[in-house]
CSV table of C-alpha atoms in Angstrom, one decimal:
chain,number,residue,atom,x,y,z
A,1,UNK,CA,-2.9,19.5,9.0
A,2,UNK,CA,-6.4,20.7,8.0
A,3,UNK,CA,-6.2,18.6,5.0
A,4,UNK,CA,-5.6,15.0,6.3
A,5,UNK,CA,-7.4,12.7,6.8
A,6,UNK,CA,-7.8,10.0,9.5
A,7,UNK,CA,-8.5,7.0,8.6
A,8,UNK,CA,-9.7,4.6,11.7
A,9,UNK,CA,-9.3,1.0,12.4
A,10,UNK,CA,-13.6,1.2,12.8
A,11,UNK,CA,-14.0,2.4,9.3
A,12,UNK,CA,-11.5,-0.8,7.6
A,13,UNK,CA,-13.2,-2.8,10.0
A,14,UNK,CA,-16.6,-2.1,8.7
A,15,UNK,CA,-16.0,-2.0,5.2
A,16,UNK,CA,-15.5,-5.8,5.4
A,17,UNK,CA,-18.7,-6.0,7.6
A,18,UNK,CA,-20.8,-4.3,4.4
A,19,UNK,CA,-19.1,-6.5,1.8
A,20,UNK,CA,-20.5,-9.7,3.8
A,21,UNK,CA,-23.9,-8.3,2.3
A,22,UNK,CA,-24.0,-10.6,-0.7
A,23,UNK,CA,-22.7,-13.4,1.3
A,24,UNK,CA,-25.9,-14.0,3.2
A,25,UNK,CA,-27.4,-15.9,0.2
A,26,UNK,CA,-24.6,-17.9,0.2
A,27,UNK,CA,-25.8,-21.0,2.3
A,28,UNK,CA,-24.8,-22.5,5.8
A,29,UNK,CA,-22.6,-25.1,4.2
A,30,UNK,CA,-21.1,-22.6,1.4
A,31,UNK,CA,-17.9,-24.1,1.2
A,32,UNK,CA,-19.3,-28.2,1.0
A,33,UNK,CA,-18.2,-30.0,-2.1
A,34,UNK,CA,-20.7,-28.2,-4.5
A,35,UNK,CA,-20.1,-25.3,-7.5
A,36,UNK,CA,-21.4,-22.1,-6.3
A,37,UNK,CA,-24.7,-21.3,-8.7
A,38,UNK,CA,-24.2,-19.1,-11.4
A,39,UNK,CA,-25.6,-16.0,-10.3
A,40,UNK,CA,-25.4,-12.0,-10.4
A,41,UNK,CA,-26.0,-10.0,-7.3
A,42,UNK,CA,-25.9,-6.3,-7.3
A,43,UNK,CA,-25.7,-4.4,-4.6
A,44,UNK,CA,-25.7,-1.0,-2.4
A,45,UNK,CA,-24.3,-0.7,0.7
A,46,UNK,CA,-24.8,2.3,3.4
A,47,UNK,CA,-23.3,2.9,6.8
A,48,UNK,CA,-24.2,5.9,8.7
A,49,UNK,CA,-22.7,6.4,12.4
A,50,UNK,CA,-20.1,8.2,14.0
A,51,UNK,CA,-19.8,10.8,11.8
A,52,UNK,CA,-18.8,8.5,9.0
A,53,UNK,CA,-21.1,7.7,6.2
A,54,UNK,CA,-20.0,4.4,3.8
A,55,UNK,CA,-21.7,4.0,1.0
A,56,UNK,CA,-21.5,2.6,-2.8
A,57,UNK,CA,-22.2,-0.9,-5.1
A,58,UNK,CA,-21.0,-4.2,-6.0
A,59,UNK,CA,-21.8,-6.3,-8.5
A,60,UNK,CA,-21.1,-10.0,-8.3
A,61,UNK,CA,-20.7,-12.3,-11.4
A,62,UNK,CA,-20.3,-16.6,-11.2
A,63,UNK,CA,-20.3,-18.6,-13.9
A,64,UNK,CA,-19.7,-22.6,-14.3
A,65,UNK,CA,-18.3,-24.5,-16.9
A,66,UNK,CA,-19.0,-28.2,-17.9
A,67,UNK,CA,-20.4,-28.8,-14.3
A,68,UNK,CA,-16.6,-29.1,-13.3
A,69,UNK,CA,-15.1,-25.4,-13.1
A,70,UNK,CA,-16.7,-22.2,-11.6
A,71,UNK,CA,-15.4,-18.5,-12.7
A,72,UNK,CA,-16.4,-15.8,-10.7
A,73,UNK,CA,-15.4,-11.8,-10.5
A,74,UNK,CA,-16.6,-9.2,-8.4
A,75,UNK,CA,-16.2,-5.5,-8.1
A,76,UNK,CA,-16.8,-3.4,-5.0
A,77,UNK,CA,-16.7,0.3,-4.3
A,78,UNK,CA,-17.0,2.2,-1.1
A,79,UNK,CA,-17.3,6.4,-0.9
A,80,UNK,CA,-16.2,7.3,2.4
A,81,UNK,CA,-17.1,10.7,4.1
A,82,UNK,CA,-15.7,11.6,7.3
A,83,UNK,CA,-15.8,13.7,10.2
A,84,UNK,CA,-15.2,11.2,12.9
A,85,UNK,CA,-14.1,12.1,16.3
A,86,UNK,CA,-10.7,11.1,14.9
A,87,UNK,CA,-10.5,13.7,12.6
A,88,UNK,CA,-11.9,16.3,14.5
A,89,UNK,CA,-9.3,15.6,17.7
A,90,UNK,CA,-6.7,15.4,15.5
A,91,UNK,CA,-7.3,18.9,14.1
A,92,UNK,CA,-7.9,17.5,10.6
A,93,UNK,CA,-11.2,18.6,8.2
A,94,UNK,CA,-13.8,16.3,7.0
A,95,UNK,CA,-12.1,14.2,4.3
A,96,UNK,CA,-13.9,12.3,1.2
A,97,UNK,CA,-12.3,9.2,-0.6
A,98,UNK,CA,-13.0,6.0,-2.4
A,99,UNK,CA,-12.1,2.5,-2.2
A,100,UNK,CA,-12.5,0.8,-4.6
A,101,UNK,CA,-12.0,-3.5,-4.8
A,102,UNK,CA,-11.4,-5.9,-7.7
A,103,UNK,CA,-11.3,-10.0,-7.1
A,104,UNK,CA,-11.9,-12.4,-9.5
A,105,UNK,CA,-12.0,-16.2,-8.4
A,106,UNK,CA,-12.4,-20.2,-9.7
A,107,UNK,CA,-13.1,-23.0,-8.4
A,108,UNK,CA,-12.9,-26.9,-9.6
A,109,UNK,CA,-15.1,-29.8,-8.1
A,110,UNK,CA,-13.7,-33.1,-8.6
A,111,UNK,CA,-15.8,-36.2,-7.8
A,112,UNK,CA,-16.1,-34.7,-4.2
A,113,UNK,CA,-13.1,-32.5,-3.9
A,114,UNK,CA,-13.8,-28.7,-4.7
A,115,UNK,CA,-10.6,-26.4,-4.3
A,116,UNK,CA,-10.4,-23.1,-5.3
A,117,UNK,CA,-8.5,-20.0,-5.9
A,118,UNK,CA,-9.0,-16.1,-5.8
A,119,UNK,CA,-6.8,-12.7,-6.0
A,120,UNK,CA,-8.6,-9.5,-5.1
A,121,UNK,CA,-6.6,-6.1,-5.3
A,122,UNK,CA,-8.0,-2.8,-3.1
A,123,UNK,CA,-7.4,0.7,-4.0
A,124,UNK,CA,-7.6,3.9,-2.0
A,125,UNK,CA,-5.2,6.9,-3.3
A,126,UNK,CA,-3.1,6.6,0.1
A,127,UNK,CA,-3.3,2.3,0.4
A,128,UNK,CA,-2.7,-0.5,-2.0
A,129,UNK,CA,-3.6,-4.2,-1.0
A,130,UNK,CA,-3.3,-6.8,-2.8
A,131,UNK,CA,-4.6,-10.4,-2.0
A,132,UNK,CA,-4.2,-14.4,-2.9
A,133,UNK,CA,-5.9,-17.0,-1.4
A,134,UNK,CA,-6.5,-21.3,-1.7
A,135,UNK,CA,-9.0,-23.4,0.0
A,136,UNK,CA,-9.7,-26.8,-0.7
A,137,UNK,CA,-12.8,-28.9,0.6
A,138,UNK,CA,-13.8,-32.2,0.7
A,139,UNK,CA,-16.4,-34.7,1.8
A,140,UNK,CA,-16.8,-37.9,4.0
A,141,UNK,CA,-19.3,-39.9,4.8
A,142,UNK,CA,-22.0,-39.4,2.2
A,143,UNK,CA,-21.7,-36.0,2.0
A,144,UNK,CA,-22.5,-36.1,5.9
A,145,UNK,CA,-18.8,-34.3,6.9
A,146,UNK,CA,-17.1,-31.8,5.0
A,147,UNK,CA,-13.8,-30.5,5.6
A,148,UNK,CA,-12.3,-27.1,4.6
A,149,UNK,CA,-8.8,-26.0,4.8
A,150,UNK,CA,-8.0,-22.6,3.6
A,151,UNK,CA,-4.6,-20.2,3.1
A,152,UNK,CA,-4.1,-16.7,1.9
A,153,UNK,CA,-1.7,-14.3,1.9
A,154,UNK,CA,-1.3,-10.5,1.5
A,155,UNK,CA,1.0,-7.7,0.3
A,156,UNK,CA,-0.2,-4.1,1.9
A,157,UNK,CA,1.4,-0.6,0.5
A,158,UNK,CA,0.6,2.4,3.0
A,159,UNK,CA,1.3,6.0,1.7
A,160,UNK,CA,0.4,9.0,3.3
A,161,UNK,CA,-1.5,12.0,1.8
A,162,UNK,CA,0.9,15.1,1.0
A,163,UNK,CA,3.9,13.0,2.1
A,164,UNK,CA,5.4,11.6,-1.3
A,165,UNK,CA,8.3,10.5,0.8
A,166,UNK,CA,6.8,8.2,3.4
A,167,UNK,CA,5.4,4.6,2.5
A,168,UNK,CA,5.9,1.4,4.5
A,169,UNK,CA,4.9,-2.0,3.7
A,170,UNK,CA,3.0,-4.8,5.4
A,171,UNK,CA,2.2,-8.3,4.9
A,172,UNK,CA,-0.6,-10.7,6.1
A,173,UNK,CA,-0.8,-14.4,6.0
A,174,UNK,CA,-4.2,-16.6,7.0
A,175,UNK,CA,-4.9,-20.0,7.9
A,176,UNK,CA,-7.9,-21.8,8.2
A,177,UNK,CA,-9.8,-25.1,9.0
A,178,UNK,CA,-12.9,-26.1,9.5
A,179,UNK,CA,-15.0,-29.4,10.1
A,180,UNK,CA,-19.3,-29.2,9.2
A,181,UNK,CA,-21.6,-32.0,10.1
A,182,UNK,CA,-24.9,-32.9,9.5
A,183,UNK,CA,-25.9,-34.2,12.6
A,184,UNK,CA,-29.3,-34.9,11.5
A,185,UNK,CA,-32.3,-34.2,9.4
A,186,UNK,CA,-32.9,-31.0,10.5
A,187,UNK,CA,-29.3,-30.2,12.4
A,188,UNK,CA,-25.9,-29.1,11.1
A,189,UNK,CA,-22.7,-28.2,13.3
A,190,UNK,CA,-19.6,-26.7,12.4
A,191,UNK,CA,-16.3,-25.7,13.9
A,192,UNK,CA,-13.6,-23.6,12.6
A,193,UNK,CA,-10.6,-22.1,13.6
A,194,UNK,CA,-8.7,-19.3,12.0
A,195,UNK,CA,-4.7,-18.2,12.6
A,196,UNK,CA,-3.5,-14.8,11.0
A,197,UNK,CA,0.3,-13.6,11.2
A,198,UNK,CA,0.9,-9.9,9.9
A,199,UNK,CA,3.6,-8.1,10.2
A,200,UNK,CA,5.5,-4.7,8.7
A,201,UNK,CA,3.6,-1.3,9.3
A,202,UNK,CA,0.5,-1.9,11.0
A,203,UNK,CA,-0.8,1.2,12.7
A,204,UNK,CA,-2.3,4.2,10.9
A,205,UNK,CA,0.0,7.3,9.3
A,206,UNK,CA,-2.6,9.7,10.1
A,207,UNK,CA,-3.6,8.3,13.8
A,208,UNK,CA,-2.3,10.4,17.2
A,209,UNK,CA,-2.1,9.7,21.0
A,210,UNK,CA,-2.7,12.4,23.2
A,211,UNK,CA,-0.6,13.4,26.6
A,212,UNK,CA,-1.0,15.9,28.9
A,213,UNK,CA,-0.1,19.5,28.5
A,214,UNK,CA,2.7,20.3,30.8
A,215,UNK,CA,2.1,23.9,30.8
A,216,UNK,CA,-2.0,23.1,31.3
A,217,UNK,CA,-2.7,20.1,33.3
A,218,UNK,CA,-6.5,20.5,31.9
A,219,UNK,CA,-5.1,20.2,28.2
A,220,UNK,CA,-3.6,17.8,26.2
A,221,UNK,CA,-1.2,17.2,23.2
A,222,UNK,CA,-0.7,14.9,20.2
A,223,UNK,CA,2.5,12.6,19.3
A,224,UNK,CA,2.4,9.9,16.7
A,225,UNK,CA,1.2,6.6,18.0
A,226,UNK,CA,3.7,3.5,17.7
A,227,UNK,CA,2.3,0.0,17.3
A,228,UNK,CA,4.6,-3.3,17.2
A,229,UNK,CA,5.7,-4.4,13.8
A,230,UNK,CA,3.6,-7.8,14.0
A,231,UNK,CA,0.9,-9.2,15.3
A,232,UNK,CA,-0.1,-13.1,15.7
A,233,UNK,CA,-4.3,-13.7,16.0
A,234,UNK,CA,-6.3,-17.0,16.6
A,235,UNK,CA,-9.8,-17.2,16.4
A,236,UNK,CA,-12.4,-20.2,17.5
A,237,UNK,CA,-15.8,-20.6,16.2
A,238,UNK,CA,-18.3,-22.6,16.3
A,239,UNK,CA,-22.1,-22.4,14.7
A,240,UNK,CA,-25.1,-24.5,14.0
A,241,UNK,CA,-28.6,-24.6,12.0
A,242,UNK,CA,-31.8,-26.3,12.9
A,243,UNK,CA,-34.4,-26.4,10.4
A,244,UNK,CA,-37.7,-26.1,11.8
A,245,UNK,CA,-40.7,-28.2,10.6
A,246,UNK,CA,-42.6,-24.6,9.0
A,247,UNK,CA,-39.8,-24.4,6.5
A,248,UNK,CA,-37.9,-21.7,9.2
A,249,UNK,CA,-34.7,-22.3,10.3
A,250,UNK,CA,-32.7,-20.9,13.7
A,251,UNK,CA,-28.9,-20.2,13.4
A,252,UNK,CA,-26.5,-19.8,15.9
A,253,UNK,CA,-22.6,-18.8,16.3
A,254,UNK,CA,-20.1,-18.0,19.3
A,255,UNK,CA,-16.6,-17.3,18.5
A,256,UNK,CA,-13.7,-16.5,20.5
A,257,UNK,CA,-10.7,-14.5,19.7
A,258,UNK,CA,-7.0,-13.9,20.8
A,259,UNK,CA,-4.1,-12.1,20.1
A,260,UNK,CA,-0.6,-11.3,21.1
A,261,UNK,CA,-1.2,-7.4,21.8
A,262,UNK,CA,-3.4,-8.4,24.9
A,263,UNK,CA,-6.8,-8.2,23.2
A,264,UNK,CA,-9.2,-11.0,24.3
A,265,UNK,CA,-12.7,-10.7,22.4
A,266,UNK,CA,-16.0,-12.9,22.2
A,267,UNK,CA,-19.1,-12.6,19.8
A,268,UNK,CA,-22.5,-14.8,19.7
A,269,UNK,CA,-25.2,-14.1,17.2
A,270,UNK,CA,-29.0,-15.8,16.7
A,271,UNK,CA,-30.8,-15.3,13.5
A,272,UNK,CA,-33.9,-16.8,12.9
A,273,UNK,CA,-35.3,-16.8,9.1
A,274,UNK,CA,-38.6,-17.3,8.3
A,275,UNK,CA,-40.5,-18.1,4.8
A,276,UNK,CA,-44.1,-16.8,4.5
A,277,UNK,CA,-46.1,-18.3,1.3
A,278,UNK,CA,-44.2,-18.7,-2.0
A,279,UNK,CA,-41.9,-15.6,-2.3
A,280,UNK,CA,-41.5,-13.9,0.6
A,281,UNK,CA,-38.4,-14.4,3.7
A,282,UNK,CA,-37.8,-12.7,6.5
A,283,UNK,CA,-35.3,-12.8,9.0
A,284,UNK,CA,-34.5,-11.1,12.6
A,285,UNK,CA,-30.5,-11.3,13.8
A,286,UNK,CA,-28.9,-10.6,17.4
A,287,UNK,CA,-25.5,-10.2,17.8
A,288,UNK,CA,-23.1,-9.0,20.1
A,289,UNK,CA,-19.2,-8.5,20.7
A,290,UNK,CA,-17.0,-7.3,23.3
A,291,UNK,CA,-13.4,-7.1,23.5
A,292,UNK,CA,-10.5,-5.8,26.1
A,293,UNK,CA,-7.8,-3.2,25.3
A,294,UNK,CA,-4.1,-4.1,23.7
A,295,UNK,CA,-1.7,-4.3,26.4
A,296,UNK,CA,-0.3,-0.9,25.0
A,297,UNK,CA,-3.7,1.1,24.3
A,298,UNK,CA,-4.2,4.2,26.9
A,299,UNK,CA,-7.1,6.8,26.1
A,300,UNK,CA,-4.1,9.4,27.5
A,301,UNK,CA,-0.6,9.5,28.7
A,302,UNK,CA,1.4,11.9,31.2
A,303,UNK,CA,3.8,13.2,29.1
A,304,UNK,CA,5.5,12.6,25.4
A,305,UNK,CA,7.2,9.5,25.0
A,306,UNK,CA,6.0,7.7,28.6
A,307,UNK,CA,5.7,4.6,26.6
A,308,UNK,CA,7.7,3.1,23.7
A,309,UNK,CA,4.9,1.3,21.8
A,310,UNK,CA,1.6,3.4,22.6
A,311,UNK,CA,-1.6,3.7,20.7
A,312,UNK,CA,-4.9,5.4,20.9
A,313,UNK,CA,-7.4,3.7,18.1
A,314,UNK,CA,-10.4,2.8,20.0
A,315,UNK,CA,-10.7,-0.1,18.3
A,316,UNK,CA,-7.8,-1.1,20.3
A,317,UNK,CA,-9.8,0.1,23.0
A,318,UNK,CA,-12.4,-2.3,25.6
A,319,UNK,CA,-15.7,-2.0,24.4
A,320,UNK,CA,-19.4,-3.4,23.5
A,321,UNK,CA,-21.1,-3.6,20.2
A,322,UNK,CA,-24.4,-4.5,20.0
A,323,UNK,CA,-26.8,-4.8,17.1
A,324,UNK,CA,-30.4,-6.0,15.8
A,325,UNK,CA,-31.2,-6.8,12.2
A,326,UNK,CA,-33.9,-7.5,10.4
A,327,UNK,CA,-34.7,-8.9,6.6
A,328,UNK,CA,-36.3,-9.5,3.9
A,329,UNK,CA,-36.1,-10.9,0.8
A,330,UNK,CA,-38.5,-11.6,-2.2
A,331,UNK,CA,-38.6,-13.7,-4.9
A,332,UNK,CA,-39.9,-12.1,-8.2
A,333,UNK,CA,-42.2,-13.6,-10.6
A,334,UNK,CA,-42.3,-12.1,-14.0
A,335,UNK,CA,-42.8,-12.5,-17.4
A,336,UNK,CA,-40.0,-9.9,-18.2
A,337,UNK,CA,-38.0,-12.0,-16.0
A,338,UNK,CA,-38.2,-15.3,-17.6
A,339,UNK,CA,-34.9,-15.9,-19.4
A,340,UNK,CA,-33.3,-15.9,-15.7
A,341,UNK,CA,-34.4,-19.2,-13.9
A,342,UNK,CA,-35.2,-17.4,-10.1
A,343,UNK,CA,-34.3,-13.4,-9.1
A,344,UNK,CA,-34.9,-12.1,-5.8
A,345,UNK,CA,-35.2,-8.4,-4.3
A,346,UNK,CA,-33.2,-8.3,-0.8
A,347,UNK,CA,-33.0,-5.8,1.9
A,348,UNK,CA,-31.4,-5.7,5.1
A,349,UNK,CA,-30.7,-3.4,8.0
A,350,UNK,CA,-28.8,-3.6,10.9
A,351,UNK,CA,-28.6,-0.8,13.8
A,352,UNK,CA,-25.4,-0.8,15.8
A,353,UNK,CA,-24.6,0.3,18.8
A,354,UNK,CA,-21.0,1.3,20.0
A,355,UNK,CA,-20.2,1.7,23.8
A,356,UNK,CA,-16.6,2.4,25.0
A,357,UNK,CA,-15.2,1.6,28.4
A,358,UNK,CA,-11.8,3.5,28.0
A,359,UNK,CA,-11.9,5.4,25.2
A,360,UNK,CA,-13.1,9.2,25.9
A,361,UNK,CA,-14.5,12.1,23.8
A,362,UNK,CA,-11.4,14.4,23.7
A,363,UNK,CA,-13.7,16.8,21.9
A,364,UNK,CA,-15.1,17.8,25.1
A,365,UNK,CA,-11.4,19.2,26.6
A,366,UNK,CA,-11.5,21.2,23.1
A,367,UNK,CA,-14.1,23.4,23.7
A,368,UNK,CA,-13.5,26.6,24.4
A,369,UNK,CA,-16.7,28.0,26.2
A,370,UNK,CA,-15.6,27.8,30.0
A,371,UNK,CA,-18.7,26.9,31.2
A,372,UNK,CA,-18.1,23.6,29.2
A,373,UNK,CA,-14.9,23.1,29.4
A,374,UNK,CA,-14.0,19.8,30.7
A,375,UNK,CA,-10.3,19.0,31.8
A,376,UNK,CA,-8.5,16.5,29.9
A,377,UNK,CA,-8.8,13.1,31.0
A,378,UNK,CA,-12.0,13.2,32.5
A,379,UNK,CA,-14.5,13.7,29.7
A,380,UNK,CA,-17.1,11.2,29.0
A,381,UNK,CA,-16.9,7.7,27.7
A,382,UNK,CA,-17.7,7.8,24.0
A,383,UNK,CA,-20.3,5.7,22.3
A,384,UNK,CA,-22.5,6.2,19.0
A,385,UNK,CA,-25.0,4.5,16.8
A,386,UNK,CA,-24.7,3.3,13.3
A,387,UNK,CA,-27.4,2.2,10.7
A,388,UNK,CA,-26.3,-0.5,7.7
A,389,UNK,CA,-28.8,-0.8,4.9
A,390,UNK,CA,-27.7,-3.7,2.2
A,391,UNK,CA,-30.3,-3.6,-0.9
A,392,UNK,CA,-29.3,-6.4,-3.4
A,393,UNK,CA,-30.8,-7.9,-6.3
A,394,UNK,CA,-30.0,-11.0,-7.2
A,395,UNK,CA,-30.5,-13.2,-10.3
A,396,UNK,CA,-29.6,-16.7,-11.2
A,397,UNK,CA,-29.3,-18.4,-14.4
């Protein structure tokens, strides 16, 4: 066991939170009736918290052709480190991987219809995804109303490390719509709501819950965990943009989310961007999320086998996150610069913070000093910080 490795739902779910980086430049109404720009970005991500560190690049590429068709490829690579509390409960050492992602995409504006189509494939030596997905969008009214409709689907392949015989499959399928609309000058609304249907293996190889010891009351023990075999999501949002009259604008989204394991979870954020003279932006963000527990999630059980379907990811778990982020980006002006028609230098960080209602920090019932021993059940709610630093340069052309 002191080689595996476990991977958490918190690590997955973060690595999508980093590769939103480059998608901050993309607009409020990025999916309107439009050709993205051409444009390269290149990026580094970091995440620090938890005893996980995330880092590594990504480099972006778009190109259109004859004002009608837009190419675009991107690859994306994470370096994960970790000696979670996941891996240190479970017994396991501190394990190092990659990830590393593909996706190439196109799109195809006609007269105010833009649909487009993308695959991206994701490798990690123990997990193979691999992704298709179609939106289309159109606009009404003068450009005033645009409507988005969007559909993908994925094929997951889960290994496990040391096991050659064990792999399971899982499969995901995502819906989408959404309605924008400039409401007026200086205000834009817009309202989308998101179904997801997965189904297959969907807990983690490598994850445990814990029960307690029969033969020490004040100790525990591990057994695999045991999710359901799918899992239907729905998601509400709604956001909004006010430009202000110093060239500043203040954004603003709330979503709601629901599914059928019993989690119920709500997010809002504000950001407010601000230009200062020719080149320079900045930006401050709030956000916040909370969620409840799956109806089968318990931070410990009496005894082996109490429950059929049982699980003990803390993302599964009720908590809190809270962060603050700032930003700023700058656009450069230079001779050496001149065959690209604008490039910017961008740099964001956000600080997290991760507070758990249920989950507790088993690693306190491990220790074997008795004047800090603490019996198992009863140690203390776990909760950490995290730091996310996204430095990208972009150019367009």
């Amino acid at each position: 066991m002191a080689a595996t490795k476990v991977l958490t739902g918190a690590v997955n779910r973060l690595q999508r939170l980093i590769a939103g980086g480059l998608l901050l430049c993309a607009g409020f109404a990025a999916q309107a009736a439009v050709l993205p720009e051409d444009r390269l970005d290149i990026l580094y991500h970091a995440f620090d918290g938890g005893g996980v560190t995330i880092d590594g690049p990504s480099i972006l590429v778009r190109k259109d052709f004859a004002n009608t068709v837009s190419v675009s490829a991107n690859y994306y690579l994470d370096m994960v480190s970790s000696a979670s509390i996941d891996v240190e409960v479970s017994g396991a050492s501190r394990y190092e991987e990659e990830r590393t992602e593909y996706s190439v995409g196109i799109d195809y504006l006609y007269d105010r219809t833009l649909m487009s189509l993308s695959y991206t494939n994701s490798t990690e030596n123990d997990y193979e995804a691999d992704t298709v997905g179609f939106g289309i969008s159109q606009e009404f009214f003068g450009a005033m109303t645009t409507l988005t409709m969007g559909f993908s689907i994925g094929d997951n392949t889960i290994r496990r490390t040391n096991d050659d015989e064990f792999e399971e499959e899982a499969q995901g399928r995502r819906y989408s719509i959404g309605l924008s609309q400039v409401l007026t000058k200086n205000w834009m609304a817009a309202i989308g709501i998101e179904s997801v249907a997965d189904e297959g293996y969907l807990q983690n190889p490598y994850r445990f819950v814990r029960f307690f010891n029969p033969t020490s009351p004040t100790e525990f023990t591990l057994e695999e965990e045991n999710y359901p075999d799918t899992r239907n999501s729905d998601a509400l949002s709604l956001r909004t943009m006010y430009y202000l009259p110093y060239r500043a604008s203040l954004r603003g989204e709330y979503r709601l989310y629901s599914d059928n394991w019993g989690i119920e979870a709500s997010n809002y954020e504000v950001r407010y961007i601000h230009p200062v003279g020719q080149n320079w932006v900045f930006e401050a963000k709030f956000r916040q999320y909370e969620q409840t527990k799956a109806d089968f999630y318990q931070d410990i059980y009496e005894f082996a086998g109490e429950k059929t379907l049982r699980g003990r990811d803390k993302e599964l778990s009720t908590y809190t996150t809270t962060s603050f982020g700032l930003g700023v980006s700058y656009q450069v002006r230079s001779q050496y610069l001149s065959v690209f028609d604008k490039s910017t230098i961008n740099l964001f960080w956000d600080f997290m913070q991760f507070r758990y209602d249920d989950f507790r920090d088993a690693r306190e019932s491990l220790r074997t000093d008795p004047n800090t021993d603490v019996p198992a059940g009863q140690e203390s709610l776990y909760e950490f910080d995290a730091n996310v630093i996204r430095l990208f340069i972009s150019f367009w052309y």
